[in-house]
CSV table of C-alpha atoms and ligand atoms in Angstrom, one decimal:
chain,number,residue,atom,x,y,z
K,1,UNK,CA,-26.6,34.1,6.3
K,2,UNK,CA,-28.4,33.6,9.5
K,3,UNK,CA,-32.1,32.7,10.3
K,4,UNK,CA,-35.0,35.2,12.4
K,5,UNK,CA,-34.9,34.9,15.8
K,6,UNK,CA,-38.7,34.3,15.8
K,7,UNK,CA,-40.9,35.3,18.1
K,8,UNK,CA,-40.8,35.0,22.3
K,9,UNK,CA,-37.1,35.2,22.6
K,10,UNK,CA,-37.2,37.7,25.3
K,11,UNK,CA,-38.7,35.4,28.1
K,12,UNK,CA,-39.6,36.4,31.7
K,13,UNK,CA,-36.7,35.8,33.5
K,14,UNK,CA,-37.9,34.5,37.0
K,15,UNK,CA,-36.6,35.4,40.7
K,16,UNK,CA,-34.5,32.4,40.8
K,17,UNK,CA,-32.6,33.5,37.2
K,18,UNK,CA,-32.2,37.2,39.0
K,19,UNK,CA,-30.1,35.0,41.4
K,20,UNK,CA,-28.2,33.0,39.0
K,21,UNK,CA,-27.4,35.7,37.6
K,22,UNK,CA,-25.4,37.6,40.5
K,23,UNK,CA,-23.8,34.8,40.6
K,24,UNK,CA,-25.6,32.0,43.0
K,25,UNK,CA,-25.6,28.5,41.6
K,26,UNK,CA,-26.6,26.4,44.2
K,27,UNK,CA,-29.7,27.5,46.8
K,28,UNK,CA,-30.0,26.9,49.9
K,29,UNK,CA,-33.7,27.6,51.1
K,30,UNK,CA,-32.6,27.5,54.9
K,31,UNK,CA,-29.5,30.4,54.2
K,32,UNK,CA,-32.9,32.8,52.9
K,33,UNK,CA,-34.6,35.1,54.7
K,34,UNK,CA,-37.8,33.9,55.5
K,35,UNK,CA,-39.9,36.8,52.6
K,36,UNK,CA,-38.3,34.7,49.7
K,37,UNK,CA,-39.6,31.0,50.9
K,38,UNK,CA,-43.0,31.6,48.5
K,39,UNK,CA,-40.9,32.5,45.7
K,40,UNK,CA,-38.5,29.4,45.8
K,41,UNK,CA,-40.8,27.2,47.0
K,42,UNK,CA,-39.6,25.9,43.4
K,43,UNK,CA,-36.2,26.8,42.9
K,44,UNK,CA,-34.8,26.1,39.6
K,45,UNK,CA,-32.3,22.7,39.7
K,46,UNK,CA,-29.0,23.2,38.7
K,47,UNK,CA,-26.3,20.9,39.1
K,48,UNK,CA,-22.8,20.7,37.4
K,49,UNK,CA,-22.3,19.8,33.9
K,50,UNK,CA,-20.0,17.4,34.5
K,51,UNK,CA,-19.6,15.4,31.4
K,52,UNK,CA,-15.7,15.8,31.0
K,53,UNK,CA,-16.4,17.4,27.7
K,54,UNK,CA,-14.7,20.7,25.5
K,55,UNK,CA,-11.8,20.7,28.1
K,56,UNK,CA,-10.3,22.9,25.4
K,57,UNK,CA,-12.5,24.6,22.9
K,58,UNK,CA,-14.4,22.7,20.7
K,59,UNK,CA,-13.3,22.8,16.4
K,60,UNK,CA,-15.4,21.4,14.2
K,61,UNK,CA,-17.7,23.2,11.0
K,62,UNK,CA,-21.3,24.1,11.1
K,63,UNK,CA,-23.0,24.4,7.8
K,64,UNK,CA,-25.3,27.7,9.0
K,65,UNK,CA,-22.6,30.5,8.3
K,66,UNK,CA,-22.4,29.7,4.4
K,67,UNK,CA,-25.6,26.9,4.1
K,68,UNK,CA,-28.6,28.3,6.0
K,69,UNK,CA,-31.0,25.8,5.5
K,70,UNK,CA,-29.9,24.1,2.2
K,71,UNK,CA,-28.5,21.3,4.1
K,72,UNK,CA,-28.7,17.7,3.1
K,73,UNK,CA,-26.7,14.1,3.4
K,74,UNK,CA,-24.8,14.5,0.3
K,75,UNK,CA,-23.5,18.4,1.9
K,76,UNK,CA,-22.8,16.9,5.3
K,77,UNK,CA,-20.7,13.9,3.6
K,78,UNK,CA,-19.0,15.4,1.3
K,79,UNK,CA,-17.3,17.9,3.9
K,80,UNK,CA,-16.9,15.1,6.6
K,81,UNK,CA,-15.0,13.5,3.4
K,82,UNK,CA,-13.2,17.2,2.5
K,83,UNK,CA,-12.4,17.5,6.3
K,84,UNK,CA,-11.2,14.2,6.7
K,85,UNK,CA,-8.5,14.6,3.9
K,86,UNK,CA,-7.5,18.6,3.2
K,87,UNK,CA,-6.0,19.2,6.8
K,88,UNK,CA,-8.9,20.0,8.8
K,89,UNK,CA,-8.8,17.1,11.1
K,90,UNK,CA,-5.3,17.5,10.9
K,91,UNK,CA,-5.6,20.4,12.6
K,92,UNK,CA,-8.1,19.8,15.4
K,93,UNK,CA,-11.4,20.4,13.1
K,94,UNK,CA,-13.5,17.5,14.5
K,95,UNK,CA,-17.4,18.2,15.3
K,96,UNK,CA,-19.2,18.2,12.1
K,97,UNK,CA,-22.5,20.1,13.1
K,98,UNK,CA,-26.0,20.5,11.1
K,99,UNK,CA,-27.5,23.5,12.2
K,100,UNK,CA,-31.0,24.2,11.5
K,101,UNK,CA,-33.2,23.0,8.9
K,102,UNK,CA,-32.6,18.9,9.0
K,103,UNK,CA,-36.2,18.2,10.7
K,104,UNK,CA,-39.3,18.2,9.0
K,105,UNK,CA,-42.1,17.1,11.5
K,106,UNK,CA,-43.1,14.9,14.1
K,107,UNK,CA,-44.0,11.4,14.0
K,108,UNK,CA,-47.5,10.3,15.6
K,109,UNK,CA,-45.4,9.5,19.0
K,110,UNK,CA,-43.5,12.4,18.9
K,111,UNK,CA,-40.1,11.4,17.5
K,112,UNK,CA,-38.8,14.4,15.1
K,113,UNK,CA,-38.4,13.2,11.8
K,114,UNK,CA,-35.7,14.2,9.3
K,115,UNK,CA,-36.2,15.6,5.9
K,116,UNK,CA,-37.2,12.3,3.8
K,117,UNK,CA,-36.1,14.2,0.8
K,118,UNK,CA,-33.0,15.7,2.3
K,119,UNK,CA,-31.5,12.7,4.3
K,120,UNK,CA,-33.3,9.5,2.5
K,121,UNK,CA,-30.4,7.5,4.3
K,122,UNK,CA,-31.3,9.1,7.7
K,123,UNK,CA,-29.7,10.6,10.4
K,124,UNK,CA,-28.0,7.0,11.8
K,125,UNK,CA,-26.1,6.2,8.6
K,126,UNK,CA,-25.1,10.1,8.7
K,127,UNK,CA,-23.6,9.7,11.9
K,128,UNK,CA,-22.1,6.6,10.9
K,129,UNK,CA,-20.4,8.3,8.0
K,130,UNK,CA,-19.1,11.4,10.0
K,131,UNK,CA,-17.7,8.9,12.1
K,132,UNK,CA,-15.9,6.8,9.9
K,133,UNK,CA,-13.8,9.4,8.9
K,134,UNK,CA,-12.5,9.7,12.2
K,135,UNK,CA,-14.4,12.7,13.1
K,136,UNK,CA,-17.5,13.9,15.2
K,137,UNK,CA,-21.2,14.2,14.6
K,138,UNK,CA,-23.2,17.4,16.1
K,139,UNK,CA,-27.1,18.0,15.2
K,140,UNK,CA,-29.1,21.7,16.0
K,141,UNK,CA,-32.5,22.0,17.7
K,142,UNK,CA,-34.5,24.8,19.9
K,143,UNK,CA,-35.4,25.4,23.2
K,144,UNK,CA,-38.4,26.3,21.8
K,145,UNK,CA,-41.8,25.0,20.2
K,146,UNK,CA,-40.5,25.5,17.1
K,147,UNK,CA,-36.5,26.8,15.7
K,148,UNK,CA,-35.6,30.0,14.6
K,149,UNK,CA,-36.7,28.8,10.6
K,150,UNK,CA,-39.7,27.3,11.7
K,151,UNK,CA,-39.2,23.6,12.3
K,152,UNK,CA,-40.0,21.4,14.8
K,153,UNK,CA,-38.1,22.5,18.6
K,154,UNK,CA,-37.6,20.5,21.3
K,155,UNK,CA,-40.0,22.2,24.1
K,156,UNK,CA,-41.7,18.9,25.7
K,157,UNK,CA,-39.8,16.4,23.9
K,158,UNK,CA,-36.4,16.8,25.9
K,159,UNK,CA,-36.1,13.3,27.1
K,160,UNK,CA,-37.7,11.5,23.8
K,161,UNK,CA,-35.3,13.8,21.6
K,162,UNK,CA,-32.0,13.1,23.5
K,163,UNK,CA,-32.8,9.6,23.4
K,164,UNK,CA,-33.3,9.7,19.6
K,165,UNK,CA,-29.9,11.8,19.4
K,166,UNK,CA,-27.9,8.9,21.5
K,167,UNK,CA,-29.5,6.4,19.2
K,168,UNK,CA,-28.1,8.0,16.5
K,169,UNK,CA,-24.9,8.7,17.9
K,170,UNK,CA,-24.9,12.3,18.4
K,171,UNK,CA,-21.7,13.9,19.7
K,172,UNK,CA,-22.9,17.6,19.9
K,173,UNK,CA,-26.3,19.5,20.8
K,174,UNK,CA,-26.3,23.0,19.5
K,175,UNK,CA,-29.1,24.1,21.4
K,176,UNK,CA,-31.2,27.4,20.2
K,177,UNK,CA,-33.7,30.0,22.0
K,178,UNK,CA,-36.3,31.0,19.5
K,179,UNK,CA,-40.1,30.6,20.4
K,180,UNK,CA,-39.3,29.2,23.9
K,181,UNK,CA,-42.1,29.2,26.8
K,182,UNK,CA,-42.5,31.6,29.6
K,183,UNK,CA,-39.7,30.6,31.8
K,184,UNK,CA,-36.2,31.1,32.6
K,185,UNK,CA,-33.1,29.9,30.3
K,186,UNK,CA,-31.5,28.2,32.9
K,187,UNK,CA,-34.3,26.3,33.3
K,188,UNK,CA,-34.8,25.3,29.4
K,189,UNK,CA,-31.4,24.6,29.1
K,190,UNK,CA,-30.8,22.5,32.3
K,191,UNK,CA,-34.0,20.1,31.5
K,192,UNK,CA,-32.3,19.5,27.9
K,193,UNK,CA,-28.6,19.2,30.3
K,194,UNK,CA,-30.4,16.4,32.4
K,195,UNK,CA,-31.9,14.7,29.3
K,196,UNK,CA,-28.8,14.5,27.5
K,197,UNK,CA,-27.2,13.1,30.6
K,198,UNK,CA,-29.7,10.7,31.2
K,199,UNK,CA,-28.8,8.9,27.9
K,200,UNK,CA,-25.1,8.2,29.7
K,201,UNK,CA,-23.9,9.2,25.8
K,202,UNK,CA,-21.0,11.9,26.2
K,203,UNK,CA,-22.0,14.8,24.2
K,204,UNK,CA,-21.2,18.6,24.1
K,205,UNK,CA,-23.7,21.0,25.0
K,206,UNK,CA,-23.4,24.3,23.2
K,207,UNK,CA,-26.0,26.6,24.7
K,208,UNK,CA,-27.3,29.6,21.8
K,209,UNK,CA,-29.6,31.7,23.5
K,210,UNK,CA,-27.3,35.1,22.3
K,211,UNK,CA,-26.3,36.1,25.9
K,212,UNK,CA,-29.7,37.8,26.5
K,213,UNK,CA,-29.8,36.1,30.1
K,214,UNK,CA,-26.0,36.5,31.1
K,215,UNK,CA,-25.0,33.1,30.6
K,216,UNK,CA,-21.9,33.3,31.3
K,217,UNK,CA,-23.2,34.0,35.0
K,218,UNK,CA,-25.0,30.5,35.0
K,219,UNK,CA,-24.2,28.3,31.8
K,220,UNK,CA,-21.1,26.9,33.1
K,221,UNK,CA,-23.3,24.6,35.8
K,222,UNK,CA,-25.2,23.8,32.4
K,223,UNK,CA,-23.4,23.3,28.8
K,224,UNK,CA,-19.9,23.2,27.6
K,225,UNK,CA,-20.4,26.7,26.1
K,226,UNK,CA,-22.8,29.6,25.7
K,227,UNK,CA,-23.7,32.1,23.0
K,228,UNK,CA,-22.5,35.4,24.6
K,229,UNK,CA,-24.0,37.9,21.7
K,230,UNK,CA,-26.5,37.5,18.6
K,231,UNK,CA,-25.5,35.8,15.7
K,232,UNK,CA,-22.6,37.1,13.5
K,233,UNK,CA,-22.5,38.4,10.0
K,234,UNK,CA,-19.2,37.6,7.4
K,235,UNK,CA,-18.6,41.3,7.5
K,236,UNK,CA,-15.9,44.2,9.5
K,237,UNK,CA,-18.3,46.1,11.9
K,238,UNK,CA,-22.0,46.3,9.9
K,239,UNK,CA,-25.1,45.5,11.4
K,240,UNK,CA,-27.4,43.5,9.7
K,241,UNK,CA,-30.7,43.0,11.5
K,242,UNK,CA,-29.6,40.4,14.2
K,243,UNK,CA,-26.6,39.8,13.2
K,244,UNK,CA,-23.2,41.9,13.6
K,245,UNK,CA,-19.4,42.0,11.9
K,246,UNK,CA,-17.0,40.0,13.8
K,247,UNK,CA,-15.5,43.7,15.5
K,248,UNK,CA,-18.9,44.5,17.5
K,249,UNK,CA,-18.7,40.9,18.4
K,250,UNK,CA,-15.4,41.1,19.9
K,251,UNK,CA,-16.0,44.3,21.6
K,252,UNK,CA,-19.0,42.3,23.6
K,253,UNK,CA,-16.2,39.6,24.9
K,254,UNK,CA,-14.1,42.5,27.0
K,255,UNK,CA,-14.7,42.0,30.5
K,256,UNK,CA,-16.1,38.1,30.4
K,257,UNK,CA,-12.8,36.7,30.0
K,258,UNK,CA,-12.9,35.2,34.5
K,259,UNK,CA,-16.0,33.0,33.0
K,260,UNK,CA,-14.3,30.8,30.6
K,261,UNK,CA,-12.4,27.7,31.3
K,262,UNK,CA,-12.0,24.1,30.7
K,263,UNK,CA,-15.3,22.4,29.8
K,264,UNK,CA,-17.3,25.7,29.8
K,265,UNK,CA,-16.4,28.6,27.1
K,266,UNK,CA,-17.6,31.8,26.3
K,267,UNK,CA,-19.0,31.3,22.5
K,268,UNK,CA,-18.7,34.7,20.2
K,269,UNK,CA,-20.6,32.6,17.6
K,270,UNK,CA,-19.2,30.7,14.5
K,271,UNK,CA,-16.2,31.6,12.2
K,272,UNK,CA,-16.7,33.6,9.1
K,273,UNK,CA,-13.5,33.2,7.7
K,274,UNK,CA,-13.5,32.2,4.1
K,275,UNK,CA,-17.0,33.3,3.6
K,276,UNK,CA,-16.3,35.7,0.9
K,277,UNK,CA,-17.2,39.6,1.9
K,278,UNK,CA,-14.0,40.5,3.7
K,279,UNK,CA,-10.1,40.6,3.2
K,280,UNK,CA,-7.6,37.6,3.8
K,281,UNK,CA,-6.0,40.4,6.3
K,282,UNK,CA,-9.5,40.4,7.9
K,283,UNK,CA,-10.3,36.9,7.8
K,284,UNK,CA,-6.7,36.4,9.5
K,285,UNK,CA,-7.5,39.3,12.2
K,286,UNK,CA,-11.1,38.0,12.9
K,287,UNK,CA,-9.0,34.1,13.8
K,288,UNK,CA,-6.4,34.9,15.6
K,289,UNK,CA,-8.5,37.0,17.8
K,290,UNK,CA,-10.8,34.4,18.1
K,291,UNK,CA,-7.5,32.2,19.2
K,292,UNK,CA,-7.0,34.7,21.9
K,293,UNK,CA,-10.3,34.3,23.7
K,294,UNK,CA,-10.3,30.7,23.7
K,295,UNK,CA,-13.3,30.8,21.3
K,296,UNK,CA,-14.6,27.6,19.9
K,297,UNK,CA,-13.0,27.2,16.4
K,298,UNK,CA,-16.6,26.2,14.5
K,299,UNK,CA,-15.7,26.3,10.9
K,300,UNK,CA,-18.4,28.4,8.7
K,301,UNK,CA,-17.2,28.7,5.3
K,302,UNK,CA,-17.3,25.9,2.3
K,303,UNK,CA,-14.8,23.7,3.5
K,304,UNK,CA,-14.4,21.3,0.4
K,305,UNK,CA,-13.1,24.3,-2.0
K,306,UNK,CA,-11.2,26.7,-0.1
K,307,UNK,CA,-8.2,28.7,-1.5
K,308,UNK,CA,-4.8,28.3,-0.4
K,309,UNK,CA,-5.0,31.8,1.8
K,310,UNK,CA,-8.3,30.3,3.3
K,311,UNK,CA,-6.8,27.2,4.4
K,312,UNK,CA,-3.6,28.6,5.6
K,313,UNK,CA,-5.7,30.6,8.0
K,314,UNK,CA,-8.2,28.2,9.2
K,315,UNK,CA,-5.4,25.2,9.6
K,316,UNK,CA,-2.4,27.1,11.0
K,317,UNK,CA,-1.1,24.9,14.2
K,318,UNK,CA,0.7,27.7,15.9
K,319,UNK,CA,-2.2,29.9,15.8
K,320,UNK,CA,-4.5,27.0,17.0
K,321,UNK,CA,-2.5,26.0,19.7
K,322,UNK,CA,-2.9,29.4,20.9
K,323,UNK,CA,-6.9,29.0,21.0
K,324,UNK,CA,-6.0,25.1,22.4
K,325,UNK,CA,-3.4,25.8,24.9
K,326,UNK,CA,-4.1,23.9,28.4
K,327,UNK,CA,-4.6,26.3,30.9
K,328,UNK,CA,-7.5,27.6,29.1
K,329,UNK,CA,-7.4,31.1,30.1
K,330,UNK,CA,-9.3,33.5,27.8
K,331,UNK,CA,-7.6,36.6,26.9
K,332,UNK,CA,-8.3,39.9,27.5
K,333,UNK,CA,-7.9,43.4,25.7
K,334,UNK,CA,-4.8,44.9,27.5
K,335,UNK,CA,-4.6,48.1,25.9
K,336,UNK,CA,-6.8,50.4,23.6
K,337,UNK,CA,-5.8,53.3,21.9
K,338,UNK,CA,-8.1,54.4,19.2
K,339,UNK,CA,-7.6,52.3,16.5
K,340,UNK,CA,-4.9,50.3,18.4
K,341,UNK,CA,-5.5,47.5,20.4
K,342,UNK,CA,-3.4,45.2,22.1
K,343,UNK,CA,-4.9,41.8,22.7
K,344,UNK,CA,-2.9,39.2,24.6
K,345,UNK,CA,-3.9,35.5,26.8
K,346,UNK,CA,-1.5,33.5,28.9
K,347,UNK,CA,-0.8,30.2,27.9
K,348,UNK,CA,0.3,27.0,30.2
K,349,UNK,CA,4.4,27.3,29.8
K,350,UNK,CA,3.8,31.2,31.3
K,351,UNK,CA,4.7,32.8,27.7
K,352,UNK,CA,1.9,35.0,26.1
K,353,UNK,CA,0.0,35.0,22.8
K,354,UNK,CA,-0.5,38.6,22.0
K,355,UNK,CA,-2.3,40.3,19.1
K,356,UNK,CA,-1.6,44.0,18.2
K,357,UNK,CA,-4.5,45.1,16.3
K,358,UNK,CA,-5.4,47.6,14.0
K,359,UNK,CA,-8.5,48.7,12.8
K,360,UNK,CA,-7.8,52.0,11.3
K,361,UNK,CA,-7.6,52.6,8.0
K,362,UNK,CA,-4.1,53.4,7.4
K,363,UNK,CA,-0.7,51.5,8.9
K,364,UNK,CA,0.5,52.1,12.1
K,365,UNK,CA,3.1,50.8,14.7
K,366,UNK,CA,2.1,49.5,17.9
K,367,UNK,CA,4.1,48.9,20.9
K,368,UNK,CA,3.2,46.8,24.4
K,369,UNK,CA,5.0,46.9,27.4
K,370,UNK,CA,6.3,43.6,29.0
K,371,UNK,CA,5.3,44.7,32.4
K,372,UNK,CA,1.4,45.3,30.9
K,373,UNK,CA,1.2,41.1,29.4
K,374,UNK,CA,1.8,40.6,33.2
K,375,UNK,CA,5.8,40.1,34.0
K,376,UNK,CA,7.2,42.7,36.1
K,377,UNK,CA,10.5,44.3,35.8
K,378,UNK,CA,12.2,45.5,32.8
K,379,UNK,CA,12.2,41.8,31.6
K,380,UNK,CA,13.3,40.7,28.1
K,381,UNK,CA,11.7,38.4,26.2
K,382,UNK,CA,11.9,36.0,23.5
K,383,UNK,CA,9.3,36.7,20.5
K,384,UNK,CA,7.7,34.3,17.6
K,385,UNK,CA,5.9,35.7,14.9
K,386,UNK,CA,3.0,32.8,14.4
K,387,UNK,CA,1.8,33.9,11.3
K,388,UNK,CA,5.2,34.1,9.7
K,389,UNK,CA,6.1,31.0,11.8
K,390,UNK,CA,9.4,32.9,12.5
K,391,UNK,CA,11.2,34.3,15.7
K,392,UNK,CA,12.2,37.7,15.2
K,393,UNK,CA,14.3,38.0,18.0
K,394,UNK,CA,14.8,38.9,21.6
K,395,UNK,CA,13.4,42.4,23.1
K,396,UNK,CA,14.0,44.5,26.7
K,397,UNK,CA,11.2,46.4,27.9
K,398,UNK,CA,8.9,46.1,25.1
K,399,UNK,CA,7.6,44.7,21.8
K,400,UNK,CA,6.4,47.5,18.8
K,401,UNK,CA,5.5,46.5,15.3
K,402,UNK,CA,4.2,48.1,12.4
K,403,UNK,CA,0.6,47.1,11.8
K,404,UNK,CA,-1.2,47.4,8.4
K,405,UNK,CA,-5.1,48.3,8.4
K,406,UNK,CA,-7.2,45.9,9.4
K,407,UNK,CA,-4.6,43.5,9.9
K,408,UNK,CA,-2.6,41.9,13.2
K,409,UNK,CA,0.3,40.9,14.0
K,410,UNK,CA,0.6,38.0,16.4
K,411,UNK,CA,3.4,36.9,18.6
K,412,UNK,CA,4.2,34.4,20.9
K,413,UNK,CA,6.6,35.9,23.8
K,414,UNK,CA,8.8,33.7,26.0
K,415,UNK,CA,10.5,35.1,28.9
S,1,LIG,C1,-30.2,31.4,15.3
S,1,LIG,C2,-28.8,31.0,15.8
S,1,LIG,C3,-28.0,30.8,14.5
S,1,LIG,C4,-28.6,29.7,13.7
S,1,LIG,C5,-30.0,30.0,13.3
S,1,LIG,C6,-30.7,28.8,12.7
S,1,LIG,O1,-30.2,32.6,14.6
S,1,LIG,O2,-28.3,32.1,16.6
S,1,LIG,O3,-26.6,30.5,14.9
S,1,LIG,O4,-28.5,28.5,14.4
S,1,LIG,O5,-30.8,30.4,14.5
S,1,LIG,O6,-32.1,29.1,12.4
């Protein structure tokens, strides 16, 4: 279920944007040829995000993926209470977000107002709940006059509405890009950066403006992590207006891998997993690739009834501490055939998660060389299978498995 993107998302990106984007983050007016002084007479700010934030990717749940806008107290609570007790938070789950469609209006001085009707006890006493259950609060709002279904945005009231969120005790900012004004995103998005910073309360900023502007060129000087494609659909490869199957989402992540790190992550949008439209094979294929490119673990599905399968994907440690790991390298494709794909992401002890991924439609084996996950020599190497939580053994040269359809196999391999 997503949202429209509403109108003006494709804003005028300005000379100084053209320069973030290849790469310049800090100007310096007396390095510039002499042409360019009109043009950055005023340059765009941007100064680190330094908020010691998201070090490794962030986990938590969003209620967008499965709640669009039916969102209310009594949701929020109850899976803050699901969360607290089934394993999640066990697990790492900790941001409990509420994406759009928690504002009604504005007050006559500007402050946004919540949905009376919605979230009688307000957004403080939410907060306060999320929090005694030892877990984290996150709130959505727009770049934008408005969000993308409608409701009050943000543009204008940066300062006033990071105030109100510090007030209530917000931990995360998801932070959208529908109806914004005529200027760059690194501009939007740093003003919102400075006014959450200005509050001195710590909180993660998760930029969505769908990677129309490259962020993963500029964002890391601004939020904790960035939107790199639109928004994605519970479904294999289809296209569905805006929104795309988890496949065509992963196939936009090859190649942006160098950009991620600790504190600021490449985001391929919000998990689908238990949403209902695909396979457990596919749900388990569309995690653990996530795990390999260090994506942000955002929970989508309805937490407080999931089946056993379900829950076994979403709160499987070994397969987590792949997405966690330290170093925070993001993975990268190492090897495509066809159908077959080898997936793999170094982790802080030197071993290597790696996925072997099919997505034909009939089984096949697929085989990686050591020397291609980066060891040279005809090493061997130690291998776990994390989904079976078993090791299966010690191999020269190279690893093969057999593969079902749209299923992985993941491994852990130890030199
Ligand atoms: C956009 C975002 C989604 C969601 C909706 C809410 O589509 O990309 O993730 O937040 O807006 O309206």
């Amino acid at each position: 279920m997503a949202g429209g993107f509403g109108g003006g998302k494709h804003g005028k990106r300005r000379f100084t944007q053209r320069l973030m984007n290849k790469g310049i983050t800090r100007i310096s007016q007396a390095g510039l040829l002499c042409c360019f002084a009109v043009l950055l007479a005023q340059p765009v700010r941007v100064e680190a995000l330094d908020n010691g934030l998201a070090l490794t990717p962030p986990m938590g749940w969003n209620s967008w993926n499965k709640f669009g806008c039916n969102v209310s107290e009594t949701l929020i609570k109850s899976v803050a209470d699901a969360m607290a007790t089934n394993g999640m938070r066990d697990a790492g789950y900790q941001y409990v977000v509420i994406d759009d469609c928690w504002q009604v209006s504005r007050a006559a001085d500007g402050t946004i107002v919540a949905d009376p009707k919605r979230f009688p006890s307000g957004i403080q006493a939410l907060a306060d709940y999320v929090h005694s259950k030892g877990l984290k609060f996150g709130i959505y709002s727009c770049a934008g006059t408005n969000t993308c279904a409608g409701r009050p945005g943000s543009l204008g009231h940066e300062l006033q509405d990071a105030r109100q969120y510090a007030v209530w005790g917000v931990d995360y900012l998801k932070y959208d890009w529908c109806n914004h004004a005529d200027e760059s995103a690194v501009s939007a998005y740093s003003r919102m950066r400075d006014a959450l910073q200005a509050t001195g309360r710590p909180v993660i900023f998760s930029i969505c403006e769908w990677g129309n502007g490259k962020p993963w060129l500029w964002a890391k000087d601004v939020g904790n992590l960035w939107r790199t494609t639109g928004d994605i659909f519970d479904c294999w490869d289809c296209t569905n207006k805006w929104s795309f199957g988890w496949t065509k989402i992963l196939d936009q992540q090859a190649g942006l891998e160098s950009h991620a790190g600790p504190g600021h992550w490449n985001d391929p949008d919000m998990l689908e997993v238990g949403n209902g439209r695909m396979s457990t094979a596919e749900y388990k294929a569309h995690f653990s690739l996530w795990c390999i490119l260090a994506a942000p673990l955002i929970a989508g599905n309805d937490v407080r009834s999931m089946p056993p399968e379900i829950k076994e994907i979403l709160a499987n440690k070994e397969v987590i501490a792949v997405d966690q790991d330290q170093l925070g390298m993001q993975g990268r494709r190492v090897q495509k055939a066809g159908d077959l794909e080898v997936w793999a992401k170094q982790l802080k002890d030197g071993s290597r998660a790696v996925v072997l991924f099919n997505r034909g439609t009939s089984a096949a084996t697929i085989s990686v060389a050591l020397e291609d996950l980066g060891y040279t020599g005809a090493i061997s190497a130690s291998v776990r299978d994390l989904w079976k939580r078993k090791d299966i053994g010690r191999f020269t040269g190279k690893f093969s498995a057999k593969v079902p359809s749209h299923e992985v196999v993941m491994v852990k391999v130890m030199p």
